[in-house]
XYZ file of N, CA and C in Angstrom:
744
model
N -32.897 -0.687 13.861
C -32.290 -1.926 13.392
C -30.880 -2.021 13.938
N -30.569 -3.130 14.597
C -29.294 -3.275 15.270
C -28.132 -3.542 14.346
N -26.945 -3.388 14.945
C -25.726 -3.581 14.173
C -25.549 -5.011 13.708
N -26.071 -5.987 14.481
C -25.898 -7.390 14.088
C -26.627 -7.683 12.787
N -27.874 -7.203 12.675
C -28.593 -7.414 11.418
C -27.856 -6.739 10.274
N -27.371 -5.509 10.520
C -26.668 -4.793 9.458
C -25.449 -5.576 8.991
N -24.726 -6.169 9.947
C -23.543 -6.961 9.583
C -23.932 -8.186 8.767
N -25.031 -8.862 9.172
C -25.488 -10.042 8.431
C -25.930 -9.654 7.021
N -26.695 -8.577 6.937
C -27.161 -8.097 5.636
C -25.973 -7.718 4.761
N -24.994 -7.077 5.369
C -23.805 -6.666 4.624
C -23.076 -7.885 4.062
N -22.998 -8.966 4.848
C -22.324 -10.174 4.385
C -22.999 -10.784 3.172
N -24.337 -10.853 3.200
C -25.079 -11.408 2.063
C -24.895 -10.532 0.828
N -25.013 -9.226 1.027
C -24.898 -8.301 -0.100
C -23.492 -8.305 -0.673
N -22.496 -8.335 0.202
C -21.101 -8.367 -0.256
C -20.815 -9.627 -1.060
N -21.477 -10.728 -0.694
C -21.296 -11.967 -1.458
C -21.758 -11.789 -2.903
N -22.763 -10.943 -3.104
C -23.202 -10.647 -4.461
C -22.129 -9.926 -5.260
N -21.426 -9.002 -4.611
C -20.335 -8.306 -5.298
C -19.185 -9.259 -5.606
N -18.919 -10.184 -4.693
C -17.867 -11.174 -4.944
C -18.216 -12.024 -6.159
N -19.493 -12.379 -6.281
C -19.932 -13.152 -7.445
C -19.800 -12.332 -8.727
N -20.150 -11.060 -8.665
C -19.994 -10.192 -9.835
C -18.536 -10.119 -10.264
N -17.626 -10.060 -9.293
C -16.196 -9.961 -9.603
C -15.705 -11.165 -10.389
N -16.372 -12.309 -10.202
C -15.988 -13.533 -10.902
C -16.854 -13.794 -12.131
N -17.724 -12.853 -12.455
C -18.596 -13.041 -13.610
C -19.746 -13.994 -13.366
N -20.019 -14.334 -12.100
C -21.131 -15.240 -11.776
C -22.389 -14.390 -11.561
N -22.963 -13.936 -12.646
C -24.053 -12.975 -12.571
C -25.305 -13.566 -11.931
N -25.612 -14.822 -12.230
C -26.788 -15.458 -11.627
C -26.631 -15.562 -10.118
N -25.439 -15.906 -9.659
C -25.199 -16.016 -8.220
C -25.304 -14.650 -7.549
N -24.799 -13.619 -8.215
C -24.908 -12.263 -7.669
C -26.372 -11.884 -7.498
N -27.173 -12.175 -8.517
C -28.595 -11.852 -8.455
C -29.276 -12.586 -7.300
N -28.938 -13.842 -7.092
C -29.548 -14.618 -6.003
C -29.203 -14.027 -4.643
N -27.955 -13.623 -4.455
C -27.544 -13.036 -3.181
C -28.301 -11.736 -2.920
N -28.433 -10.911 -3.936
C -29.104 -9.626 -3.735
C -30.600 -9.782 -3.535
N -31.187 -10.792 -4.146
C -32.597 -11.070 -3.889
C -32.791 -11.554 -2.451
N -31.856 -12.381 -1.982
C -31.940 -12.853 -0.603
C -31.806 -11.693 0.375
N -30.879 -10.788 0.107
C -30.694 -9.624 0.980
C -31.963 -8.784 1.036
N -32.641 -8.631 -0.099
C -33.883 -7.862 -0.135
C -34.976 -8.545 0.676
N -35.030 -9.877 0.616
C -36.024 -10.603 1.416
C -35.748 -10.423 2.909
N -34.481 -10.447 3.297
C -34.125 -10.261 4.706
C -34.548 -8.880 5.187
N -34.312 -7.874 4.371
C -34.701 -6.511 4.726
C -36.212 -6.418 4.887
N -36.959 -7.071 3.989
C -38.407 -7.054 4.076
C -38.930 -7.706 5.339
N -38.287 -8.777 5.770
C -38.725 -9.481 6.978
C -38.386 -8.694 8.241
N -37.234 -8.057 8.247
C -36.738 -7.420 9.462
C -37.203 -5.975 9.631
N -37.748 -5.363 8.591
C -38.138 -3.967 8.700
C -36.936 -3.069 8.911
N -35.983 -3.139 8.014
C -34.710 -2.437 8.161
C -34.878 -0.936 7.970
N -33.814 -0.202 8.284
C -33.813 1.246 8.139
C -33.940 1.635 6.668
N -34.304 2.883 6.434
C -34.495 3.354 5.060
C -33.245 3.220 4.191
N -32.041 3.573 4.680
C -30.863 3.414 3.814
C -30.605 1.966 3.406
N -30.714 1.034 4.356
C -30.491 -0.371 4.009
C -31.573 -0.871 3.061
N -32.799 -0.407 3.281
C -33.878 -0.768 2.370
C -33.638 -0.232 0.971
N -33.161 1.004 0.885
C -32.895 1.611 -0.423
C -31.833 0.834 -1.183
N -30.743 0.497 -0.512
C -29.678 -0.273 -1.170
C -30.185 -1.642 -1.596
N -30.990 -2.277 -0.751
C -31.511 -3.606 -1.079
C -32.433 -3.567 -2.288
N -33.329 -2.578 -2.335
C -34.219 -2.460 -3.494
C -33.428 -2.148 -4.755
N -32.408 -1.297 -4.641
C -31.561 -1.022 -5.805
C -30.924 -2.307 -6.321
N -30.331 -3.065 -5.409
C -29.628 -4.279 -5.829
C -30.593 -5.345 -6.336
N -31.787 -5.397 -5.742
C -32.802 -6.319 -6.263
C -33.210 -5.911 -7.675
N -33.253 -4.597 -7.922
C -33.532 -4.121 -9.274
C -32.464 -4.564 -10.258
N -31.199 -4.479 -9.842
C -30.103 -4.963 -10.686
C -30.267 -6.457 -10.942
N -30.663 -7.196 -9.900
C -30.878 -8.640 -10.057
C -31.948 -8.914 -11.110
N -33.034 -8.147 -11.095
C -34.086 -8.325 -12.102
C -33.581 -7.950 -13.492
N -32.739 -6.926 -13.574
C -32.157 -6.575 -14.873
C -31.301 -7.715 -15.409
N -30.518 -8.322 -14.528
C -29.687 -9.454 -14.949
C -30.541 -10.620 -15.439
N -31.777 -10.697 -14.925
C -32.710 -11.747 -15.354
C -33.607 -11.280 -16.498
N -33.309 -10.099 -17.058
C -34.057 -9.539 -18.196
C -35.512 -9.235 -17.861
N -35.773 -8.888 -16.604
C -37.122 -8.504 -16.183
C -37.109 -7.006 -15.873
N -37.192 -6.203 -16.932
C -37.033 -4.757 -16.787
C -38.165 -4.118 -15.996
N -39.384 -4.634 -16.133
C -40.517 -4.009 -15.461
C -40.416 -4.170 -13.941
N -40.068 -5.339 -13.478
C -39.883 -5.520 -12.036
C -38.680 -4.726 -11.557
N -37.658 -4.625 -12.385
C -36.495 -3.809 -12.025
C -36.914 -2.360 -11.814
N -37.747 -1.836 -12.698
C -38.205 -0.457 -12.566
C -38.955 -0.245 -11.254
N -39.766 -1.213 -10.867
C -40.496 -1.107 -9.604
C -39.537 -1.025 -8.422
N -38.504 -1.856 -8.444
C -37.528 -1.865 -7.348
C -36.754 -0.549 -7.298
N -36.346 -0.049 -8.454
C -35.586 1.202 -8.481
C -36.442 2.374 -8.006
N -37.717 2.361 -8.356
C -38.623 3.422 -7.912
C -38.720 3.441 -6.390
N -38.851 2.268 -5.788
C -38.919 2.189 -4.328
C -37.592 2.597 -3.705
N -36.490 2.210 -4.321
C -35.178 2.605 -3.805
C -35.028 4.121 -3.811
N -35.437 4.778 -4.896
C -35.356 6.243 -4.962
C -36.188 6.880 -3.853
N -37.358 6.334 -3.604
C -38.213 6.873 -2.539
C -37.513 6.783 -1.186
N -36.874 5.653 -0.925
C -36.207 5.461 0.361
C -34.932 6.290 0.478
N -34.228 6.511 -0.630
C -33.081 7.429 -0.571
C -33.557 8.832 -0.212
N -34.712 9.228 -0.763
C -35.262 10.539 -0.423
C -35.589 10.651 1.054
N -36.178 9.609 1.618
C -36.471 9.608 3.048
C -35.189 9.636 3.867
N -34.181 8.918 3.407
C -32.905 8.887 4.118
C -32.276 10.272 4.150
N -32.324 10.959 3.028
C -31.748 12.306 2.977
C -32.488 13.247 3.924
N -33.811 13.137 3.960
C -34.593 13.980 4.863
C -34.217 13.708 6.317
N -33.965 12.448 6.649
C -33.556 12.110 8.014
C -32.197 12.710 8.349
N -31.264 12.641 7.412
C -29.939 13.214 7.643
C -30.037 14.721 7.846
N -30.883 15.366 7.063
C -30.995 16.819 7.139
C -31.641 17.288 8.429
N -32.462 16.437 9.053
C -33.169 16.854 10.266
C -32.619 16.231 11.542
N -31.770 15.217 11.425
C -31.300 14.492 12.611
C -30.285 15.298 13.410
N -30.215 14.997 14.690
C -29.151 15.528 15.533
C -27.900 14.712 15.230
N -26.902 15.340 14.648
C -25.690 14.633 14.249
C -24.658 14.739 15.364
N -24.377 13.633 16.057
C -23.405 13.685 17.153
C -21.977 13.747 16.647
N -21.102 14.243 17.480
C -19.675 14.251 17.191
C -19.062 13.116 17.986
N -18.697 12.037 17.289
C -18.209 10.833 17.976
C -16.978 10.307 17.283
N -16.269 9.447 17.983
C -15.146 8.757 17.380
C -13.889 9.587 17.253
N -13.745 10.675 18.019
C -12.543 11.493 17.950
C -11.367 10.761 18.576
N -10.174 11.031 18.087
C -9.011 10.219 18.447
C -8.247 10.716 19.656
N -8.564 11.907 20.183
C -7.804 12.436 21.308
C -8.656 13.423 22.085
N -8.196 13.749 23.296
C -8.895 14.737 24.119
C -8.915 16.084 23.412
N -7.808 16.400 22.752
C -7.725 17.673 22.027
C -8.803 17.767 20.958
N -8.938 16.695 20.152
C -9.934 16.709 19.087
C -11.350 16.729 19.657
N -11.559 16.031 20.768
C -12.877 16.027 21.391
C -13.230 17.415 21.900
N -12.279 18.070 22.560
C -12.522 19.424 23.065
C -12.792 20.390 21.914
N -12.000 20.255 20.853
C -12.191 21.120 19.693
C -13.577 20.930 19.090
N -13.998 19.671 19.005
C -15.317 19.382 18.444
C -16.431 19.933 19.319
N -16.265 19.837 20.626
C -17.286 20.342 21.543
C -17.379 21.861 21.481
N -16.235 22.525 21.323
C -16.224 23.989 21.263
C -16.807 24.508 19.954
N -16.742 23.688 18.921
C -17.251 24.097 17.607
C -18.242 23.053 17.090
N -19.157 22.664 17.975
C -20.053 21.556 17.668
C -20.857 21.791 16.395
N -21.424 22.969 16.252
C -22.280 23.224 15.094
C -21.505 23.107 13.787
N -20.279 23.607 13.784
C -19.465 23.541 12.567
C -19.106 22.098 12.229
N -18.711 21.325 13.261
C -18.355 19.928 13.024
C -19.580 19.128 12.589
N -20.719 19.392 13.245
C -21.950 18.683 12.879
C -22.360 19.011 11.446
N -22.188 20.268 11.046
C -22.538 20.669 9.680
C -21.662 19.956 8.655
N -20.379 19.787 8.980
C -19.476 19.080 8.073
C -19.894 17.623 7.913
N -20.233 16.984 9.036
C -20.662 15.582 8.968
C -21.986 15.456 8.224
N -22.896 16.406 8.481
C -24.186 16.366 7.792
C -23.989 16.515 6.281
N -23.103 17.434 5.888
C -22.840 17.626 4.462
C -22.229 16.364 3.859
N -21.293 15.761 4.579
C -20.665 14.533 4.082
C -21.714 13.465 3.810
N -22.623 13.265 4.754
C -23.609 12.197 4.589
C -24.696 12.576 3.589
N -24.957 13.861 3.437
C -25.876 14.293 2.383
C -25.299 13.979 1.008
N -23.993 14.206 0.844
C -23.322 13.881 -0.420
C -23.341 12.375 -0.682
N -23.124 11.584 0.370
C -23.154 10.128 0.230
C -24.538 9.661 -0.221
N -25.568 10.224 0.410
C -26.937 9.844 0.053
C -27.253 10.251 -1.386
N -26.812 11.433 -1.788
C -27.050 11.900 -3.157
C -26.361 10.995 -4.173
N -25.148 10.550 -3.854
C -24.416 9.670 -4.768
C -25.102 8.318 -4.893
N -25.551 7.763 -3.768
C -26.236 6.473 -3.806
C -27.525 6.572 -4.618
N -28.260 7.670 -4.427
C -29.495 7.864 -5.191
C -29.189 8.039 -6.675
N -28.088 8.698 -6.994
C -27.695 8.877 -8.396
C -27.386 7.535 -9.057
N -26.783 6.617 -8.298
C -26.533 5.270 -8.818
C -27.857 4.590 -9.162
N -28.820 4.689 -8.241
C -30.129 4.081 -8.483
C -30.800 4.686 -9.712
N -30.723 6.003 -9.862
C -31.332 6.656 -11.026
C -30.657 6.211 -12.325
N -29.344 6.036 -12.277
C -28.617 5.537 -13.451
C -29.118 4.145 -13.822
N -29.232 3.268 -12.821
C -29.743 1.918 -13.068
C -31.173 1.957 -13.598
N -31.979 2.874 -13.042
C -33.377 2.986 -13.472
C -33.469 3.392 -14.941
N -32.569 4.259 -15.383
C -32.565 4.645 -16.802
C -32.229 3.450 -17.692
N -31.333 2.592 -17.218
C -31.036 1.375 -17.977
C -32.278 0.487 -18.075
N -32.983 0.340 -16.952
C -34.197 -0.483 -16.956
C -35.230 0.086 -17.918
N -35.367 1.397 -17.928
C -36.308 2.039 -18.854
C -35.905 1.773 -20.302
N -34.604 1.819 -20.572
C -34.108 1.564 -21.930
C -34.397 0.134 -22.366
N -34.254 -0.807 -21.423
C -34.572 -2.201 -21.738
C -36.064 -2.347 -22.012
N -36.880 -1.714 -21.164
C -38.330 -1.860 -21.286
C -38.866 -1.285 -22.590
N -38.296 -0.164 -23.055
C -38.835 0.449 -24.276
C -38.028 0.118 -25.526
N -37.071 -0.807 -25.380
C -36.338 -1.285 -26.541
C -35.287 -0.348 -27.083
N -34.811 0.580 -26.259
C -33.790 1.532 -26.721
C -32.450 1.303 -26.036
N -32.218 0.094 -25.551
C -30.977 -0.172 -24.823
C -29.753 0.101 -25.682
N -29.869 -0.115 -26.983
C -28.730 0.123 -27.860
C -28.239 1.555 -27.825
N -29.128 2.480 -27.415
C -28.746 3.891 -27.326
C -28.297 4.289 -25.924
N -28.401 3.368 -24.966
C -28.041 3.684 -23.580
C -26.528 3.762 -23.441
N -26.086 4.796 -22.758
C -24.650 4.989 -22.571
C -24.369 5.328 -21.117
N -23.128 5.101 -20.709
C -22.715 5.504 -19.376
C -22.762 7.025 -19.282
N -23.172 7.521 -18.136
C -23.372 8.953 -17.945
C -22.154 9.566 -17.269
N -21.357 10.302 -18.039
C -20.144 10.898 -17.493
C -20.452 11.974 -16.457
N -21.629 12.585 -16.552
C -21.987 13.639 -15.604
C -22.176 13.105 -14.190
N -22.286 11.802 -14.062
C -22.421 11.183 -12.746
C -21.100 11.170 -11.975
N -19.982 11.263 -12.677
C -18.666 11.114 -12.048
C -18.405 12.146 -10.948
N -18.685 13.455 -11.149
C -18.440 14.415 -10.062
C -19.229 14.111 -8.790
N -20.467 13.664 -8.945
C -21.289 13.322 -7.777
C -20.685 12.152 -7.013
N -20.245 11.138 -7.737
C -19.622 9.976 -7.105
C -18.295 10.353 -6.463
N -17.522 11.174 -7.140
C -16.218 11.578 -6.619
C -16.354 12.371 -5.332
N -17.348 13.259 -5.270
C -17.549 14.078 -4.077
C -17.889 13.234 -2.861
N -18.575 12.120 -3.086
C -19.005 11.273 -1.972
C -18.011 10.178 -1.634
N -17.467 9.525 -2.657
C -16.658 8.323 -2.454
C -15.186 8.483 -2.820
N -14.838 9.599 -3.455
C -13.463 9.801 -3.888
C -13.288 9.501 -5.362
N -12.264 10.088 -5.999
C -12.088 9.948 -7.451
C -11.681 8.562 -7.915
N -11.260 7.706 -6.989
C -10.823 6.357 -7.375
C -11.827 5.284 -6.987
N -13.067 5.686 -6.734
C -14.059 4.718 -6.261
C -14.409 3.704 -7.351
N -14.930 2.587 -6.909
C -15.289 1.482 -7.803
C -16.293 1.920 -8.867
N -17.273 2.711 -8.469
C -18.328 3.104 -9.402
C -17.772 3.932 -10.562
N -16.814 4.804 -10.276
C -16.193 5.593 -11.343
C -15.365 4.693 -12.249
N -14.704 3.698 -11.669
C -13.953 2.743 -12.486
C -14.876 2.038 -13.480
N -16.057 1.645 -13.010
C -17.011 0.955 -13.885
C -17.520 1.894 -14.975
N -17.860 3.124 -14.602
C -18.342 4.085 -15.592
C -17.287 4.369 -16.655
N -16.054 4.547 -16.221
C -14.994 4.844 -17.183
C -14.743 3.662 -18.115
N -14.881 2.470 -17.587
C -14.748 1.289 -18.443
C -15.855 1.280 -19.493
N -17.071 1.611 -19.064
C -18.200 1.639 -19.998
C -18.031 2.738 -21.040
N -17.467 3.862 -20.642
C -17.266 4.971 -21.573
C -16.151 4.688 -22.571
N -15.144 3.912 -22.135
C -13.959 3.700 -22.968
C -14.087 2.532 -23.925
N -14.918 1.551 -23.568
C -14.955 0.312 -24.350
C -15.786 0.482 -25.610
N -15.180 0.272 -26.755
C -15.844 0.519 -28.023
C -17.055 -0.353 -28.285
N -17.030 -1.630 -27.876
C -18.154 -2.516 -28.191
C -19.154 -2.603 -27.046
N -19.006 -1.772 -26.032
C -19.937 -1.610 -24.906
C -19.899 -2.739 -23.886
N -19.198 -3.821 -24.166
C -19.152 -4.915 -23.197
C -18.134 -4.604 -22.106
N -18.371 -5.097 -20.882
C -17.433 -4.820 -19.789
C -16.098 -5.510 -20.021
N -15.024 -4.835 -19.658
C -13.695 -5.427 -19.752
C -13.295 -5.951 -18.379
N -12.092 -6.477 -18.304
C -11.603 -6.975 -17.016
C -11.516 -5.859 -15.986
N -11.468 -4.595 -16.427
C -11.403 -3.473 -15.487
C -12.650 -3.413 -14.612
N -13.807 -3.713 -15.200
C -15.043 -3.701 -14.417
C -15.026 -4.784 -13.349
N -14.568 -5.967 -13.702
C -14.551 -7.057 -12.725
C -13.465 -6.830 -11.672
N -12.381 -6.161 -12.070
C -11.369 -5.774 -11.090
C -11.947 -4.757 -10.113
N -12.830 -3.893 -10.608
C -13.473 -2.906 -9.742
C -14.365 -3.591 -8.714
N -15.165 -4.550 -9.162
C -15.999 -5.296 -8.212
C -15.134 -6.059 -7.210
N -14.010 -6.583 -7.689
C -13.111 -7.309 -6.801
C -12.526 -6.372 -5.745
N -12.162 -5.164 -6.159
C -11.632 -4.170 -5.224
C -12.684 -3.784 -4.190
N -13.928 -3.707 -4.632
C -15.012 -3.383 -3.711
C -15.176 -4.488 -2.676
N -15.123 -5.735 -3.125
C -15.233 -6.851 -2.193
C -14.119 -6.856 -1.170
N -12.902 -6.542 -1.614
C -11.768 -6.505 -0.690
C -11.940 -5.400 0.338
N -12.447 -4.252 -0.107
C -12.654 -3.137 0.818
C -13.736 -3.471 1.835
N -14.779 -4.148 1.390
C -15.870 -4.501 2.294
C -15.428 -5.516 3.332
N -14.396 -6.289 3.011
C -13.893 -7.289 3.952
C -13.068 -6.669 5.069
N -12.650 -5.416 4.888
C -11.844 -4.750 5.907
C -12.723 -4.341 7.081
N -12.246 -4.521 8.326
C -13.032 -4.113 9.485
C -13.180 -2.600 9.545
N -14.334 -2.146 10.021
C -14.573 -0.711 10.144
C -13.732 -0.121 11.268
N -13.211 1.082 11.038
C -12.413 1.763 12.062
C -13.206 2.857 12.750
N -14.469 3.020 12.368
C -15.285 4.083 12.954
C -16.232 3.478 13.986
N -16.282 4.070 15.172
C -17.187 3.637 16.228
C -18.388 4.574 16.258
N -19.583 4.014 16.112
C -20.794 4.819 16.100
C -21.505 4.711 17.444
N -22.109 5.813 17.879
C -22.950 5.788 19.061
C -24.381 5.560 18.604
N -25.286 5.256 19.568
C -26.651 4.898 19.205
C -27.345 5.982 18.386
N -27.145 7.257 18.769
C -27.817 8.341 18.066
C -27.244 8.578 16.676
N -26.154 7.887 16.369
C -25.473 8.033 15.080
C -25.872 6.922 14.105
N -26.914 6.146 14.452
C -27.219 4.948 13.683
C -27.598 5.252 12.240
N -28.281 6.356 11.997
C -28.650 6.686 10.625
C -27.402 6.883 9.780
N -26.359 7.476 10.378
C -25.101 7.669 9.643
C -24.430 6.324 9.372
N -24.453 5.441 10.362
C -23.851 4.112 10.192
C -24.553 3.338 9.089
N -25.882 3.347 9.114
C -26.636 2.614 8.101
C -26.434 3.219 6.711
N -26.370 4.538 6.642
C -26.172 5.180 5.345
C -24.791 4.873 4.784
N -23.760 4.938 5.622
C -22.407 4.597 5.168
C -22.369 3.183 4.596
N -22.964 2.250 5.344
C -22.979 0.846 4.932
C -23.771 0.667 3.640
N -24.966 1.253 3.593
C -25.850 1.069 2.443
C -25.252 1.645 1.167
N -24.675 2.831 1.262
C -24.120 3.469 0.067
C -22.967 2.660 -0.512
N -22.134 2.103 0.362
C -21.012 1.298 -0.109
C -21.480 0.019 -0.798
N -22.693 -0.419 -0.478
C -23.206 -1.678 -1.015
C -24.313 -1.476 -2.051
N -24.346 -0.306 -2.653
C -25.313 -0.017 -3.706
C -24.666 -0.280 -5.060
N -25.201 -1.247 -5.781
C -24.567 -1.706 -7.026
C -24.899 -0.803 -8.202
N -23.864 -0.464 -8.971
C -24.030 0.249 -10.236
C -23.850 -0.747 -11.376
N -24.783 -0.732 -12.305
C -24.799 -1.707 -13.396
C -24.001 -1.211 -14.594
N -23.087 -2.030 -15.082
C -22.406 -1.727 -16.345
C -23.393 -1.978 -17.484
N -23.671 -0.968 -18.329
C -24.669 -1.147 -19.396
C -24.378 -2.330 -20.305
N -23.108 -2.644 -20.498
C -22.757 -3.722 -21.406
C -23.187 -5.092 -20.947
N -23.490 -5.250 -19.661
C -23.965 -6.542 -19.170
C -25.372 -6.846 -19.665
N -26.055 -5.844 -20.198
C -27.442 -6.012 -20.623
C -27.626 -5.985 -22.125
N -26.602 -5.569 -22.866
C -26.806 -5.250 -24.271
C -26.981 -6.453 -25.178
N -26.474 -7.617 -24.759
C -26.627 -8.808 -25.608
C -26.354 -10.041 -24.779
N -27.008 -11.169 -25.097
C -26.746 -12.397 -24.355
C -25.275 -12.779 -24.360
N -24.584 -12.508 -25.463
C -23.175 -12.893 -25.543
C -22.331 -12.141 -24.534
N -22.779 -10.940 -24.144
C -22.022 -10.179 -23.162
C -22.029 -10.862 -21.807
N -23.154 -11.481 -21.450
C -23.222 -12.182 -20.174
C -22.264 -13.361 -20.164
N -22.215 -14.077 -21.273
C -21.279 -15.196 -21.361
C -19.847 -14.697 -21.320
N -19.594 -13.601 -22.021
C -18.256 -13.026 -22.004
C -17.883 -12.524 -20.632
N -18.869 -12.023 -19.891
C -18.602 -11.530 -18.547
C -18.092 -12.640 -17.651
N -18.671 -13.807 -17.788
C -18.224 -14.936 -16.979
C -16.766 -15.253 -17.252
N -16.387 -15.257 -18.516
C -14.990 -15.540 -18.871
C -14.054 -14.465 -18.334
N -14.419 -13.200 -18.511
C -13.553 -12.109 -18.081
C -13.435 -12.049 -16.565
N -14.541 -12.317 -15.865
C -14.514 -12.257 -14.416
C -13.635 -13.311 -13.792
N -13.428 -14.421 -14.494
C -12.640 -15.521 -13.932
C -11.160 -15.430 -14.273
N -10.799 -14.463 -15.089
C -9.392 -14.343 -15.478
C -8.569 -13.762 -14.337
């Protein structure tokens, strides 16, 4: 799958995050459903497919269709597993070095540099899959009527931090869910989505070679994998409140 399709898919998916930042949950769901349809038509790579199925699952959750959400999350988990297997077996090139010195150093220690990159992308894939599993647990809670007992999972934070850093958007959302007494999202969650949208608008500084495409797709897909704040599902009034908070 070429870079042009990935860029187009990224634009549609990012528009969903922009809608979430403003509390326009229905619009976010529509964008993510459209992105999933595009992936289905184009036969995209496993990482992009995994992110699309995850986000389509979130879209179904926003529409209170927990059973279809579970189906999407199950497929997303399967594709994250395939993506991880590809990363573990692929020839990982050393590309994008900034100087002759760094290039020579990388060539002299190719296996060590390749192992570092492989570990980095394995962590990214694990974090993205963990997001999907978190969303899937929410869908299960909705389906069996135990959503009132669903809570944000603090144990997810180290996995996210290892892949995306301690200040990533997903950790901001989890901490908001853990801190808020009435379980509804605060303005911090919508600020997190807004920060994600701003980051996605920044041009990439990494140049990928053709053999590095799995890494490029995984980087893109993981950044665009939506984590659901449990409070958006707990009551109809929360959705209405989300719209107000997102627009502030």
